[in-house]
XYZ file of C-alpha atoms in Angstrom:
257
model
C -1.282 -45.253 62.633
C 0.166 -43.259 59.986
C 0.597 -39.167 60.657
C 0.685 -36.868 58.411
C 2.385 -33.520 58.454
C 2.083 -29.496 56.615
C 3.810 -27.403 55.391
C 2.610 -24.007 55.960
C 3.226 -20.943 53.813
C 4.407 -17.313 55.564
C 1.249 -15.354 57.050
C 2.277 -12.020 55.066
C 3.039 -14.286 51.716
C -0.888 -14.483 50.753
C -2.253 -17.632 48.202
C -0.159 -15.332 45.878
C -2.959 -14.800 43.138
C -2.697 -10.508 44.228
C -0.653 -7.710 42.722
C 3.348 -9.130 43.290
C 4.947 -6.915 45.642
C 3.990 -4.955 48.639
C 1.508 -2.077 47.809
C 4.323 0.222 48.711
C 6.503 -1.158 46.929
C 4.170 -1.094 43.748
C 3.319 2.074 44.357
C 7.066 3.348 44.686
C 7.672 1.720 41.679
C 4.590 3.531 39.764
C 6.234 6.874 40.938
C 9.242 5.972 39.465
C 8.724 5.597 35.467
C 6.105 7.623 35.726
C 9.430 10.977 36.787
C 11.804 8.569 35.084
C 9.436 9.762 31.770
C 8.970 13.546 32.898
C 13.303 13.748 33.479
C 13.736 11.305 29.985
C 10.865 13.542 28.127
C 11.599 16.813 29.848
C 16.174 16.861 28.937
C 15.346 15.263 25.487
C 12.166 18.803 24.340
C 14.752 20.931 26.985
C 18.008 19.904 24.294
C 15.906 20.290 20.938
C 14.586 23.648 22.075
C 18.582 24.992 23.075
C 21.053 22.252 20.800
C 21.491 21.658 17.038
C 23.889 18.990 15.702
C 25.789 19.066 12.410
C 27.872 16.912 11.444
C 31.585 18.503 9.939
C 32.692 17.452 7.126
C 36.528 18.284 6.580
C 39.178 18.063 9.238
C 40.317 22.070 8.906
C 39.413 21.499 12.978
C 41.469 18.748 13.409
C 42.537 17.727 15.660
C 39.358 19.782 18.094
C 37.051 18.221 15.582
C 37.379 15.147 12.867
C 36.416 14.915 9.366
C 32.721 13.493 9.568
C 32.746 14.081 13.595
C 28.659 14.780 15.147
C 28.744 17.538 17.068
C 26.069 19.175 20.037
C 25.326 23.131 19.353
C 23.977 26.016 21.357
C 22.146 27.935 19.386
C 23.636 32.165 20.302
C 23.163 35.089 19.521
C 25.758 36.158 16.949
C 27.058 39.572 19.510
C 27.540 36.342 22.788
C 29.898 35.227 21.171
C 33.185 35.363 23.086
C 36.905 34.983 21.635
C 37.869 31.419 20.828
C 34.212 30.078 20.551
C 34.119 27.635 17.924
C 30.932 28.129 15.830
C 28.387 26.645 12.969
C 27.858 30.267 10.559
C 26.716 31.332 7.342
C 28.237 33.398 5.233
C 28.374 33.054 1.408
C 31.361 34.862 0.472
C 32.343 31.958 1.775
C 30.614 29.319 0.350
C 26.855 29.956 -0.810
C 25.162 26.297 0.396
C 27.247 24.917 3.469
C 27.360 25.707 7.232
C 31.104 26.834 8.205
C 32.660 25.928 11.422
C 35.890 27.535 13.001
C 37.643 29.225 16.144
C 36.707 33.042 16.506
C 40.392 34.546 17.528
C 38.557 38.058 17.276
C 35.076 40.334 17.422
C 34.281 43.830 16.925
C 37.134 46.143 17.763
C 39.840 43.524 18.058
C 43.194 44.078 16.047
C 44.549 40.278 15.629
C 48.081 39.773 13.550
C 50.213 36.955 12.693
C 52.770 35.980 13.857
C 54.816 37.367 16.351
C 57.669 35.054 18.141
C 55.619 32.569 15.867
C 52.081 32.919 17.644
C 49.648 35.006 17.085
C 48.481 38.172 18.291
C 45.305 39.565 18.913
C 44.834 43.398 20.420
C 49.432 43.303 21.175
C 48.679 40.212 23.193
C 50.329 36.949 21.526
C 48.283 34.255 22.506
C 49.109 30.376 23.685
C 46.821 27.723 21.100
C 46.691 24.646 22.012
C 44.626 22.958 20.371
C 46.406 23.535 17.305
C 48.048 20.503 15.419
C 50.805 19.128 18.057
C 54.448 20.916 15.873
C 52.652 22.467 13.621
C 53.005 26.778 13.287
C 50.305 29.643 14.182
C 49.633 30.387 10.677
C 51.025 29.316 7.305
C 51.128 32.524 6.048
C 51.469 36.364 7.125
C 48.358 38.040 8.753
C 48.502 41.765 8.105
C 47.636 43.871 10.802
C 42.983 43.376 10.356
C 41.208 46.427 12.711
C 37.416 43.960 13.123
C 34.826 45.791 12.575
C 32.312 46.266 14.875
C 29.749 43.787 15.823
C 31.894 41.229 12.911
C 33.965 38.570 13.753
C 37.535 36.907 12.153
C 37.541 33.239 12.830
C 40.593 30.522 11.809
C 40.212 26.742 11.332
C 42.410 24.999 13.960
C 44.168 22.843 11.158
C 45.562 26.838 9.989
C 47.144 24.701 6.763
C 43.797 23.912 5.888
C 41.671 25.713 6.203
C 39.888 28.566 3.927
C 39.682 30.940 6.574
C 39.484 35.043 7.275
C 43.206 34.147 6.261
C 42.080 33.179 2.844
C 39.611 35.958 3.006
C 41.492 39.534 3.288
C 41.207 40.438 -0.081
C 37.336 40.244 0.415
C 35.402 43.361 0.843
C 35.019 42.692 4.360
C 38.788 41.917 4.551
C 38.274 38.307 5.710
C 35.905 39.633 8.855
C 32.166 37.317 9.029
C 29.064 39.344 10.916
C 28.129 37.875 13.551
C 24.284 37.598 12.402
C 25.478 34.626 10.161
C 26.201 32.756 13.805
C 23.659 29.853 13.605
C 25.042 28.529 17.293
C 28.323 27.579 19.085
C 29.770 23.959 20.112
C 30.131 22.535 23.115
C 31.121 18.714 22.089
C 31.804 16.480 20.022
C 29.717 13.682 20.228
C 30.606 11.337 17.608
C 32.448 9.441 18.183
C 31.964 10.489 21.730
C 35.660 12.696 22.987
C 33.214 14.778 25.145
C 32.941 18.484 25.472
C 35.236 20.922 24.291
C 38.184 22.530 26.252
C 38.141 25.807 27.253
C 40.231 28.071 25.677
C 42.048 29.427 28.398
C 44.745 31.614 26.060
C 41.730 34.191 25.329
C 41.035 35.069 28.750
C 43.798 37.178 29.293
C 41.635 39.606 26.600
C 37.764 38.605 28.675
C 35.200 36.699 29.933
C 35.289 33.686 28.078
C 31.477 31.987 27.014
C 30.012 30.626 29.809
C 29.161 26.400 28.472
C 26.209 25.489 27.863
C 23.378 23.337 29.751
C 24.370 20.138 28.249
C 26.171 18.365 30.569
C 22.604 18.550 32.841
C 20.707 17.684 30.078
C 22.872 14.274 29.088
C 22.738 13.731 33.037
C 18.948 14.297 33.491
C 17.996 11.715 30.437
C 20.649 9.245 32.316
C 18.675 9.366 35.508
C 15.289 9.588 33.362
C 16.152 6.250 32.320
C 17.717 4.139 34.978
C 14.616 5.390 36.848
C 12.411 3.787 33.813
C 13.868 0.799 34.267
C 14.082 0.143 37.379
C 10.602 0.702 38.349
C 9.454 -1.115 35.037
C 11.491 -4.089 37.089
C 10.205 -4.065 39.825
C 7.214 -6.110 39.135
C 9.394 -8.891 37.502
C 11.796 -8.909 39.939
C 9.677 -8.731 43.215
C 7.413 -11.211 41.776
C 9.943 -13.941 41.021
C 12.111 -13.329 44.785
C 8.385 -13.817 45.988
C 8.028 -17.001 44.581
C 11.486 -18.468 45.960
C 10.563 -17.440 49.243
C 6.867 -18.546 49.300
C 6.107 -22.263 50.440
C 3.036 -24.434 49.577
C 1.376 -25.686 52.145
C 1.258 -29.619 50.631
C 0.688 -32.736 52.695
C 2.787 -35.419 53.486
C 3.228 -38.791 53.560
C 1.734 -40.783 56.067
C 3.866 -43.695 57.833
């Protein structure tokens, strides 16, 4: 006499015709996608408001920033600029139709000269400048003592020998200085190639407070977190379907013996 056996699916598996995964899982994945979109788009919008990308055309800021590097610069007012900042500015006395990227070494009221024992001197203090190219001098020509007028800045390139900076404009009416109102933004990081955040210009700490970097790192973290949530939440359905398909067994008759 023949007999038959059946294999039954787990009670919780259902017929497989409904939505994939548990309701709780579906809700959490939807929440993850929604939150991810908010973080991703919100961080991008925040970054677009605060930052602007620039491509540096020359090597005058080498090795900190090489020719062709893409930088992210935070929009700031000129009165927020501090010694040691790398800034983007426009001064038609220097270049008529282009933006310039240089490092601020002195602000209004400072006296600056070079060189004392091979170092830049600001307000009588010798400044350590580790960002200069290895083995290079602080300046390849003599800078007589310059008193920077209020509301103006004295700027140098990190590649001092090839940089057309304040030292090259000493004979101008402004004595090589630039109005702080000419500043468009302060460089926070080199993003292409990925060199990361600029190092703190610690040599200027003895003269006063340094600038605090903008929220670029936070913005990047939020963008990455948003992308992870969107991808993770979106992947829940296919993963649940695949796992459920493996664990679900179909009811089928066995051959009679």
